[in-house]
XYZ file of C-alpha atoms in Angstrom:
681
model
C 16.781 40.584 -57.176
C 19.170 38.046 -55.827
C 19.979 40.312 -53.164
C 16.146 40.663 -52.137
C 15.742 36.772 -52.249
C 18.798 36.330 -49.963
C 17.559 38.820 -47.357
C 14.167 37.360 -47.461
C 15.481 33.895 -46.980
C 17.807 34.898 -44.075
C 14.793 36.810 -42.397
C 12.727 33.635 -42.510
C 15.523 31.664 -40.910
C 15.695 34.213 -38.023
C 11.860 33.940 -37.521
C 11.915 30.173 -37.592
C 14.765 30.156 -35.070
C 12.567 32.388 -32.714
C 9.832 29.788 -32.897
C 11.633 26.543 -32.938
C 11.170 24.006 -30.226
C 14.931 23.498 -29.782
C 16.536 25.847 -27.436
C 17.516 29.078 -29.288
C 19.780 31.972 -28.055
C 19.925 35.371 -29.779
C 23.212 37.033 -29.501
C 24.290 40.635 -29.898
C 27.785 41.647 -30.025
C 29.621 44.879 -30.746
C 32.738 44.142 -32.598
C 36.156 45.697 -32.963
C 37.721 44.903 -36.375
C 41.421 44.863 -36.832
C 42.241 44.456 -40.543
C 44.869 41.944 -41.748
C 44.603 42.661 -45.450
C 44.735 43.143 -48.361
C 47.739 45.565 -48.676
C 48.469 48.421 -51.059
C 51.116 48.524 -53.578
C 53.310 50.277 -50.941
C 52.711 47.196 -48.771
C 50.622 48.958 -46.285
C 47.396 47.852 -44.964
C 44.345 48.977 -47.106
C 41.966 49.332 -44.248
C 42.294 50.764 -40.603
C 40.409 49.803 -37.488
C 36.832 49.154 -37.974
C 33.745 47.986 -36.240
C 30.502 46.392 -36.457
C 27.792 44.630 -34.714
C 26.654 40.995 -34.865
C 23.212 39.494 -34.452
C 23.638 35.652 -34.145
C 21.207 32.926 -33.508
C 22.083 29.641 -31.733
C 20.324 26.340 -31.868
C 21.043 23.762 -29.257
C 19.786 20.057 -29.471
C 18.245 18.431 -26.379
C 20.087 15.189 -26.966
C 23.278 16.560 -28.396
C 23.665 19.550 -26.315
C 27.393 19.732 -27.093
C 26.713 20.850 -30.704
C 25.167 24.085 -31.924
C 24.368 25.840 -35.216
C 22.693 29.014 -36.365
C 22.176 31.982 -38.647
C 24.459 35.167 -38.496
C 23.546 38.716 -39.489
C 26.477 41.226 -39.223
C 27.068 44.932 -40.134
C 30.582 46.060 -40.264
C 32.489 49.223 -41.497
C 36.021 49.060 -42.520
C 37.466 52.620 -43.064
C 39.954 53.003 -45.970
C 43.239 54.470 -44.917
C 43.810 56.822 -47.997
C 40.485 58.755 -48.173
C 37.411 59.481 -46.189
C 35.317 56.599 -47.448
C 34.586 53.228 -45.920
C 33.692 49.730 -46.951
C 30.204 48.950 -45.644
C 29.552 45.174 -45.198
C 26.357 43.137 -44.661
C 27.151 39.683 -43.898
C 24.468 36.781 -44.058
C 25.272 33.385 -43.183
C 25.455 30.347 -40.815
C 27.933 28.863 -38.380
C 28.064 25.416 -36.547
C 30.461 24.259 -33.895
C 30.967 22.432 -30.494
C 30.794 23.901 -27.079
C 31.994 22.940 -23.767
C 31.362 23.861 -20.097
C 34.700 24.515 -18.383
C 33.360 25.599 -15.232
C 29.995 26.543 -13.717
C 27.903 29.146 -15.717
C 30.290 29.330 -18.546
C 30.093 27.889 -22.175
C 33.156 27.782 -24.320
C 32.436 27.586 -28.243
C 34.618 26.787 -31.097
C 33.027 27.345 -34.375
C 33.274 27.959 -38.267
C 30.759 29.276 -40.754
C 30.266 31.257 -43.823
C 27.715 32.855 -46.181
C 27.209 35.887 -48.371
C 28.917 39.196 -48.010
C 27.106 42.426 -49.491
C 29.629 45.143 -49.923
C 28.843 48.825 -50.764
C 31.637 51.317 -51.588
C 31.192 54.704 -53.207
C 27.810 53.871 -54.782
C 29.093 50.518 -55.965
C 27.626 47.247 -54.370
C 28.588 43.580 -54.787
C 27.742 40.147 -53.278
C 30.496 37.686 -52.636
C 31.113 34.811 -50.173
C 32.831 35.106 -46.890
C 34.293 32.630 -44.498
C 34.578 32.831 -40.669
C 35.874 30.949 -37.689
C 36.372 31.760 -34.225
C 35.846 31.199 -30.427
C 34.147 32.699 -27.603
C 33.235 32.152 -23.960
C 29.960 33.138 -22.359
C 29.168 33.793 -18.743
C 25.514 33.172 -17.856
C 24.045 35.903 -15.807
C 20.578 34.427 -15.390
C 18.794 31.374 -16.955
C 18.249 33.318 -20.176
C 20.777 36.087 -20.174
C 24.598 35.634 -20.690
C 27.621 37.834 -21.307
C 29.926 36.902 -24.133
C 33.610 37.678 -25.033
C 35.008 36.314 -28.277
C 37.477 36.485 -31.037
C 37.102 35.475 -34.689
C 38.703 35.533 -38.274
C 36.649 36.876 -41.123
C 37.773 36.645 -44.938
C 35.788 37.943 -47.865
C 36.651 36.517 -51.336
C 35.421 37.706 -54.838
C 36.321 36.519 -58.316
C 38.987 39.124 -58.194
C 40.660 37.802 -55.046
C 40.542 38.694 -51.457
C 38.435 41.640 -50.525
C 39.183 41.812 -46.877
C 40.634 39.970 -43.996
C 40.120 40.916 -40.271
C 40.186 39.762 -36.823
C 37.190 40.563 -34.854
C 37.118 41.013 -31.124
C 33.615 41.049 -29.481
C 31.849 41.755 -26.290
C 28.030 41.100 -26.152
C 24.911 39.843 -24.526
C 22.853 36.578 -25.294
C 19.264 35.829 -24.448
C 17.946 32.302 -24.757
C 14.293 32.491 -25.649
C 13.324 28.988 -24.837
C 15.126 28.783 -21.606
C 13.595 32.067 -20.484
C 10.328 30.221 -20.502
C 11.395 26.520 -20.039
C 14.125 26.865 -17.537
C 16.934 24.304 -17.278
C 17.630 21.739 -19.997
C 16.319 18.548 -18.366
C 15.531 15.249 -19.719
C 12.640 13.121 -18.171
C 11.968 9.344 -18.461
C 8.607 8.463 -16.431
C 7.639 4.989 -15.814
C 4.362 3.989 -14.003
C 3.442 0.706 -12.837
C 0.025 -0.878 -13.322
C -2.295 0.519 -10.733
C -4.680 -1.510 -8.753
C -7.647 0.086 -7.331
C -7.779 -2.267 -4.398
C -4.560 -0.480 -3.014
C -5.743 3.119 -3.795
C -4.891 4.324 -0.346
C -1.564 2.354 -0.419
C -0.314 4.620 -3.227
C -0.537 7.599 -0.809
C 2.631 6.543 0.925
C 4.026 3.960 -1.497
C 5.327 4.230 -4.999
C 3.224 3.748 -8.267
C 6.248 4.417 -10.478
C 9.278 6.570 -10.791
C 10.618 9.517 -12.819
C 14.171 9.654 -14.137
C 15.525 13.059 -14.243
C 18.743 14.109 -16.087
C 20.224 17.505 -15.791
C 21.550 18.430 -19.173
C 21.922 22.178 -18.333
C 25.322 23.727 -17.631
C 24.235 24.716 -14.101
C 22.904 22.955 -11.032
C 19.130 22.914 -10.296
C 17.759 22.653 -6.591
C 14.558 21.995 -4.560
C 13.252 19.567 -7.137
C 9.736 18.416 -6.314
C 7.578 16.035 -8.288
C 3.838 15.602 -8.486
C 1.540 12.938 -10.088
C -1.967 13.671 -11.281
C -4.722 11.759 -13.002
C -7.762 14.223 -13.160
C -10.297 11.553 -13.592
C -9.484 9.818 -10.230
C -7.602 12.282 -8.216
C -8.954 15.687 -6.692
C -5.598 17.306 -6.778
C -1.828 16.406 -7.703
C -0.126 14.177 -5.122
C 3.432 15.455 -4.371
C 6.139 12.678 -3.779
C 7.554 12.464 -0.360
C 11.042 12.933 -1.760
C 12.699 16.157 -2.452
C 16.085 16.528 -4.273
C 18.053 19.211 -2.674
C 20.373 19.714 -5.580
C 21.322 18.245 -8.936
C 24.580 19.144 -10.505
C 24.958 19.354 -14.190
C 25.075 16.066 -15.801
C 23.546 14.340 -12.777
C 20.663 11.806 -12.983
C 18.267 11.231 -10.220
C 15.082 9.116 -9.810
C 12.137 9.909 -7.793
C 9.262 7.807 -6.812
C 5.866 8.784 -7.827
C 2.842 8.531 -5.423
C -0.811 9.229 -5.918
C -3.798 9.992 -3.678
C -6.891 8.694 -5.453
C -10.364 8.963 -4.685
C -12.742 5.892 -4.021
C -14.135 6.724 -7.618
C -11.482 4.520 -8.771
C -13.337 1.630 -7.395
C -15.891 1.970 -10.010
C -13.712 0.508 -12.730
C -14.846 -2.932 -13.570
C -12.579 -3.588 -16.667
C -9.071 -2.450 -17.047
C -8.533 0.857 -18.960
C -5.952 3.439 -19.767
C -6.304 7.082 -18.729
C -4.247 10.238 -19.247
C -2.065 11.666 -16.450
C 0.643 13.890 -16.074
C 3.918 14.293 -13.934
C 5.081 17.779 -12.953
C 8.632 18.729 -11.974
C 9.088 21.982 -9.902
C 12.636 23.275 -9.226
C 14.782 26.375 -8.748
C 17.188 27.481 -11.440
C 19.432 30.600 -10.836
C 17.186 31.375 -8.078
C 13.871 31.337 -10.221
C 11.106 28.813 -9.981
C 10.348 26.678 -13.034
C 8.168 23.810 -13.714
C 7.823 21.312 -16.504
C 4.743 18.874 -17.183
C 5.177 15.605 -18.635
C 2.155 13.870 -20.111
C 1.747 10.081 -19.736
C -0.609 7.224 -19.991
C -1.648 5.134 -16.832
C -2.885 1.700 -16.860
C -5.585 1.001 -14.081
C -6.694 -2.599 -13.581
C -10.149 -3.742 -12.453
C -11.019 -3.362 -8.830
C -10.730 -7.215 -8.222
C -7.177 -7.442 -9.669
C -4.084 -8.036 -7.560
C -0.812 -9.815 -7.967
C 0.825 -12.300 -5.518
C 4.178 -10.682 -5.052
C 3.201 -9.967 -1.449
C 0.613 -12.509 -0.018
C -0.272 -9.800 2.419
C -2.190 -7.959 -0.319
C -5.241 -10.225 0.219
C -5.920 -8.549 3.426
C -7.162 -5.662 1.411
C -10.121 -7.879 0.252
C -11.104 -8.658 3.898
C -13.843 -6.240 4.067
C -15.115 -6.944 7.854
C -17.144 -3.635 7.785
C -19.091 -4.526 4.664
C -22.750 -3.954 5.812
C -23.830 -7.482 4.669
C -20.874 -9.334 6.076
C -20.784 -7.151 9.311
C -24.317 -7.441 10.145
C -24.757 -11.149 9.595
C -21.650 -12.261 11.248
C -22.143 -9.997 14.387
C -25.761 -11.386 14.625
C -24.780 -14.922 14.247
C -21.769 -14.681 16.477
C -23.777 -13.019 19.182
C -26.298 -15.957 19.363
C -23.461 -18.433 19.474
C -21.642 -16.388 22.173
C -24.849 -16.393 24.261
C -25.442 -20.054 23.999
C -21.848 -21.241 24.042
C -20.599 -23.813 26.358
C -18.957 -22.005 29.121
C -16.178 -24.540 29.522
C -14.964 -24.312 25.881
C -13.223 -21.480 24.266
C -16.023 -19.089 22.889
C -13.729 -18.279 19.604
C -13.523 -21.851 18.877
C -17.397 -22.203 18.918
C -18.051 -18.990 17.041
C -15.367 -20.104 14.417
C -17.187 -23.348 13.991
C -20.583 -21.635 13.832
C -19.533 -19.172 11.140
C -18.046 -21.820 8.821
C -21.385 -24.189 9.279
C -23.304 -21.007 8.220
C -21.379 -21.126 4.796
C -22.237 -24.866 4.460
C -25.952 -24.216 5.088
C -25.831 -21.394 2.694
C -24.680 -23.769 -0.158
C -21.436 -22.045 -0.700
C -19.209 -24.050 -3.157
C -15.570 -24.263 -4.062
C -15.208 -23.481 -7.751
C -11.813 -23.242 -9.479
C -11.717 -20.570 -12.123
C -9.321 -21.814 -14.748
C -8.559 -18.227 -15.913
C -7.433 -17.297 -12.353
C -6.383 -20.432 -10.560
C -4.236 -19.644 -7.342
C -2.228 -22.668 -7.759
C -0.912 -21.088 -11.089
C -1.022 -17.478 -10.483
C 0.536 -17.658 -7.074
C 3.841 -18.956 -8.613
C 4.038 -15.870 -10.910
C 4.475 -12.812 -8.845
C 3.678 -10.604 -12.047
C 0.511 -12.373 -13.113
C -2.770 -10.555 -12.321
C -5.366 -12.500 -10.405
C -9.162 -11.883 -9.996
C -10.173 -12.237 -6.387
C -13.796 -11.654 -5.383
C -14.867 -9.522 -2.333
C -16.819 -11.251 0.336
C -20.147 -9.888 -0.783
C -19.460 -10.907 -4.311
C -18.540 -14.478 -3.150
C -21.941 -14.502 -1.133
C -23.946 -13.227 -4.084
C -22.275 -15.763 -6.472
C -22.540 -18.603 -3.792
C -18.908 -19.875 -4.995
C -15.250 -19.137 -5.293
C -11.718 -20.280 -5.616
C -9.643 -21.082 -2.470
C -8.648 -17.372 -2.260
C -12.198 -16.070 -2.611
C -13.421 -18.587 0.130
C -10.615 -17.632 2.428
C -11.281 -13.853 1.992
C -14.852 -14.415 2.966
C -14.322 -16.504 6.135
C -11.619 -14.321 7.265
C -13.955 -11.348 6.737
C -16.680 -12.972 8.756
C -14.318 -13.847 11.675
C -12.900 -10.250 11.867
C -16.464 -8.934 11.820
C -17.215 -11.085 14.728
C -14.199 -9.691 16.587
C -11.888 -12.746 16.130
C -8.449 -12.296 14.810
C -7.936 -14.058 11.421
C -4.839 -15.074 9.269
C -3.910 -16.405 6.004
C -1.991 -19.480 5.894
C -0.221 -20.075 2.397
C 1.718 -23.185 1.353
C 2.952 -23.851 -2.286
C -0.092 -23.589 -4.572
C -2.823 -22.993 -1.805
C -4.030 -20.491 0.702
C -6.435 -20.938 3.769
C -7.096 -19.534 7.058
C -6.513 -19.810 10.659
C -8.258 -17.893 13.427
C -7.054 -17.221 17.085
C -8.497 -18.984 20.093
C -8.880 -16.994 23.345
C -6.317 -19.050 25.373
C -2.714 -19.449 25.810
C -0.550 -22.531 24.767
C -0.515 -24.189 28.226
C -4.298 -23.980 28.458
C -4.925 -25.235 24.878
C -2.814 -28.278 25.406
C -4.705 -29.067 28.649
C -8.298 -28.554 27.198
C -7.585 -30.042 23.568
C -6.328 -33.660 23.432
C -5.872 -32.857 19.778
C -3.658 -29.780 20.389
C -1.362 -31.085 17.650
C -3.848 -29.681 15.117
C -3.344 -26.188 16.488
C -0.786 -23.609 15.704
C 1.151 -21.965 18.564
C 2.693 -18.540 17.472
C 4.088 -16.116 19.925
C 1.979 -17.877 22.823
C -1.120 -17.251 20.759
C -3.218 -20.433 19.691
C -4.382 -20.486 16.177
C -6.823 -22.941 14.515
C -6.168 -23.700 10.794
C -9.379 -24.262 8.628
C -9.282 -25.673 5.129
C -12.032 -23.450 3.588
C -12.441 -25.385 0.528
C -14.035 -28.248 2.288
C -16.948 -25.941 3.301
C -19.375 -28.836 2.504
C -17.537 -31.369 4.578
C -17.820 -29.948 7.860
C -15.795 -28.091 10.306
C -13.931 -30.803 11.929
C -12.685 -32.183 8.789
C -11.705 -28.810 7.568
C -9.733 -28.150 10.713
C -7.878 -31.623 10.596
C -7.174 -31.153 6.806
C -5.778 -27.576 7.467
C -3.483 -28.980 10.165
C -2.403 -31.971 8.027
C -1.368 -29.922 5.071
C 1.154 -28.003 7.222
C 2.469 -31.268 8.497
C 2.846 -32.602 5.073
C 4.839 -29.588 3.945
C 7.149 -30.368 6.732
C 5.984 -27.241 8.727
C 7.045 -24.947 5.861
C 4.166 -22.271 5.470
C 3.771 -18.602 5.499
C 1.431 -16.980 8.263
C -0.073 -13.624 7.823
C -2.324 -12.228 10.469
C -4.867 -9.960 8.807
C -4.726 -7.191 11.303
C -0.832 -6.898 10.821
C -1.395 -7.002 6.994
C -3.954 -4.082 7.230
C -1.183 -1.809 8.577
C 0.374 -2.072 5.168
C -2.646 -2.944 2.803
C -5.749 -1.662 4.546
C -9.177 -2.947 3.871
C -10.942 -1.616 0.757
C -14.402 0.146 1.031
C -16.523 -2.123 -1.115
C -20.267 -2.478 -1.330
C -22.035 -4.312 -4.356
C -25.542 -4.519 -5.486
C -27.361 -7.894 -5.267
C -28.973 -9.988 -2.668
C -27.726 -12.922 -0.553
C -30.358 -14.877 1.294
C -28.331 -16.169 4.263
C -29.476 -18.825 6.454
C -31.258 -17.843 9.715
C -29.344 -17.930 12.640
C -31.647 -20.559 14.339
C -30.936 -22.751 11.623
C -27.288 -22.233 11.677
C -27.347 -22.886 15.600
C -29.003 -26.223 15.082
C -26.336 -27.399 12.568
C -23.538 -25.936 14.763
C -24.722 -27.666 17.795
C -24.610 -31.069 15.911
C -21.073 -30.484 14.826
C -20.164 -29.241 18.093
C -21.426 -32.256 19.838
C -19.639 -34.436 17.217
C -16.435 -32.576 18.266
C -17.153 -32.863 22.019
C -17.784 -36.541 21.758
C -14.649 -37.151 19.962
C -12.679 -35.196 22.418
C -14.453 -36.682 25.407
C -14.033 -40.217 24.419
C -10.201 -39.957 24.479
C -10.358 -38.513 28.160
C -13.129 -40.927 29.347
C -10.994 -43.918 28.131
C -7.985 -42.663 30.253
C -10.195 -42.346 33.326
C -12.002 -45.770 32.778
C -8.444 -47.260 32.476
C -7.584 -45.766 35.947
C -10.967 -47.079 37.541
C -10.203 -50.627 36.079
C -6.744 -50.447 37.564
C -7.303 -48.751 40.774
C -10.879 -49.738 41.451
C -13.878 -47.547 42.429
C -12.917 -44.324 43.769
C -14.954 -41.048 44.702
C -12.319 -39.085 43.270
C -12.258 -40.911 39.896
C -16.141 -40.857 39.840
C -16.050 -37.391 40.511
C -13.327 -36.680 37.760
C -15.545 -38.637 35.096
C -18.357 -36.197 36.033
C -16.196 -33.222 35.814
C -15.021 -34.497 32.310
C -18.488 -34.766 31.088
C -19.451 -31.269 32.616
C -16.688 -29.515 30.889
C -17.999 -30.678 27.649
C -21.479 -29.709 28.353
C -23.052 -33.180 28.925
C -24.600 -32.166 32.088
C -27.068 -35.090 32.333
C -24.139 -37.606 32.070
C -22.108 -35.439 34.519
C -25.067 -35.499 37.122
C -25.311 -39.169 37.018
C -21.557 -39.577 38.069
C -21.856 -36.895 40.747
C -24.974 -38.402 42.112
C -23.286 -41.929 42.368
C -20.845 -40.259 44.604
C -23.040 -38.376 46.930
C -25.494 -41.299 47.315
C -22.568 -43.037 49.225
C -20.925 -39.957 50.805
C -21.116 -36.237 51.115
C -17.989 -35.697 48.996
C -17.433 -31.944 48.948
C -16.175 -31.638 45.081
C -19.294 -33.659 43.924
C -21.598 -31.659 46.152
C -20.417 -28.351 44.563
C -20.526 -29.810 41.152
C -24.106 -30.897 41.606
C -25.023 -27.432 43.037
C -23.420 -25.882 39.828
C -25.347 -28.200 37.538
C -28.838 -27.407 39.080
C -27.627 -23.728 38.891
C -26.922 -23.909 35.207
C -30.288 -25.719 34.840
C -32.094 -22.763 36.741
C -33.285 -25.261 39.535
C -32.433 -22.803 42.390
C -34.002 -24.855 45.030
C -31.976 -28.170 44.363
C -28.921 -25.900 43.943
C -29.448 -24.470 47.319
C -29.806 -27.923 48.808
C -26.409 -29.159 47.369
C -24.393 -25.931 48.258
C -25.656 -26.249 51.749
C -24.564 -29.913 51.962
C -21.227 -28.838 50.424
C -20.988 -26.103 53.243
C -21.549 -28.732 55.893
C -19.020 -30.917 54.383
C -16.494 -28.083 54.196
C -17.204 -25.025 56.461
C -16.165 -21.604 55.098
C -15.868 -22.823 51.629
C -15.858 -19.739 49.330
C -17.492 -21.728 46.326
C -20.220 -23.144 48.455
C -20.917 -19.409 50.187
C -20.893 -17.771 46.945
C -23.175 -20.430 45.390
C -25.588 -20.458 48.277
C -25.712 -16.596 48.270
C -26.633 -16.449 44.488
C -29.438 -19.211 44.543
C -30.793 -17.814 47.915
C -31.340 -14.576 46.363
C -33.135 -16.107 43.382
C -35.334 -17.815 45.872
C -35.869 -14.507 47.759
C -34.510 -15.970 50.879
C -32.528 -12.816 51.809
C -31.727 -14.161 55.236
C -29.906 -17.001 53.949
C -28.197 -14.975 51.145
C -27.074 -12.327 53.839
C -25.830 -14.826 56.167
C -23.696 -16.501 53.429
C -22.345 -13.094 52.389
C -21.383 -12.094 56.032
C -19.436 -15.269 56.387
C -17.906 -14.795 52.916
C -16.976 -11.182 54.008
C -15.130 -12.387 56.856
C -13.024 -14.816 54.850
C -12.615 -12.753 51.685
C -13.975 -9.281 51.803
C -12.991 -8.468 48.207
C -15.005 -11.310 46.720
C -17.987 -10.605 49.085
C -18.078 -6.911 47.944
C -19.137 -7.737 44.493
C -22.050 -9.827 45.697
C -23.492 -7.616 48.370
C -26.475 -6.721 45.990
C -27.647 -10.308 46.335
C -28.923 -9.627 49.876
C -31.373 -6.842 48.781
C -34.762 -7.027 47.658
C -35.112 -7.059 43.881
C -31.763 -8.767 43.319
C -33.437 -11.960 42.511
C -34.720 -10.778 39.109
C -31.265 -9.391 38.134
C -29.737 -12.557 39.197
C -31.945 -14.893 37.429
C -31.586 -12.857 34.079
C -27.834 -13.060 34.061
C -25.915 -15.315 31.789
C -25.197 -18.599 33.970
C -21.679 -19.721 33.514
C -19.410 -22.077 35.796
C -15.832 -20.947 35.483
C -14.453 -24.077 36.969
C -15.581 -27.537 37.945
C -14.126 -28.958 41.323
C -12.143 -32.153 40.874
C -10.707 -32.607 44.489
């Protein structure tokens, strides 16, 4: 009965080995047995050469791959020299040992073991222990199949003494069941960072984590590719851009993980954890294998971001959001049409957009849980930033929320915006449509502007939205000076190259102020600015007049200064004082321009004609006379002026030839009236 129990136990051990998770190899080895003892009374060997077959199982550990152990089942026959009988042996046991890899595709093992030997001889059977030790070397023919050559020493002992002593020489095959399905022995350590829905397109080309791969097998692997997949928010796995050509045994490599998410990830309002997986595909002994590693991914809410890179805020600048885009374009279009021609249009539009936020009742509200001044100092802290539409609906926000909204409105209006960051604070600048030399000539307060790469930027402190545009501008400039010029500057359009604007649209209603109401407020603030700027320049001219006395040139310069800032009535008074005394050509041209802007074609014609008399062949006078004569349907005068202009400047006349034809008057009167330049001397 003990023999039955022993055989049942050993069979269960073999079955457990075949179904184990650890790598398991089954070895079959025909064996040549060379007997060493015992000896007969005549001191000759009791046994002659014998043979047998070994069936061995081998366990390997993932983390201790230099160790092995496993069961052995062996059947041996040892012929007896004197007689025609043999000793039949069934050996059941276990062994354990160490293994090394001396060169590729080979494994050297040294081991020892023992168990029970069931012997049968001439109808007599008995069970006794045996001991075994040996070494072998195997050569891997494929990932699962290897060829082995070995030598061992076996000794059986009973209570009466040594039963047999042999040296076994074996040659056989092995099959690794788990490797046949699993491939190489690899260790994986995945690590994913927190995912921010705001940058869901950014992860297509940038890492969201990494996978550490360790090759614990005895042979190289090649063409290693990794993919990342979150079924809930991805349509298909995203393969990493990195492909590892080869990994030798024992080598470690790290691969960046990437993800191509759908915009469904933007529906996450609260942070959550979801199931994902990383898949590794590779070639091992010329055969393709793959391994999937499950992992948990943490996805933040759609408003979350960290300040490790201030450019990330550009993803919140959603200029194409329907609410932001339609309102900003409508308002900026009205301002552009009614803008003062002599003043930069971007300047006026930026002012108007800012005043619209004031009229809307937008407020600066510090969120204690996500204050920029605190979170911006910690690059790992998660901040909550509102999208422009959310800020409009809630009618308030922190400095970062207001900056994002204002930058979005500027960009929607076609005006380049930028973020300015100083320690603990963020605000906005927008670009004027002029170069540095022009800005310094047009703006007496040019020191409150930023000159970057020959572009002119105007800083705006958005948190002072209820204090007016001019104070916000002055404060934005002063903060840079107070920081001794130490600030960071991030143009939104450049930041979009790395962090594209997100696609966001929210439910909710925002009752924005009517453009007409905004224009009224805008014009009041604009006149405040103009009078501030004007007063400085007028004081300089008045000082010249008091020093040099009355002068047609200085009086005309006074009128030009008023005209450039849109104060046409005051300008007309100064020009009129000049021409009442003398037909001074610059003042005559400027009076013609004023009446042209005021749509008084007959008066404009009179002054253009006087200017032409004062300076024959004047291109400005001929051009003005042709335009207003066409409006008056005086085509003879218009064509005469055009003919003279063509003789002087054919190219300039070519673009005005339509003014001499019937029907041009209506088109001429309907066009936007602008004066590009006022004449000083």
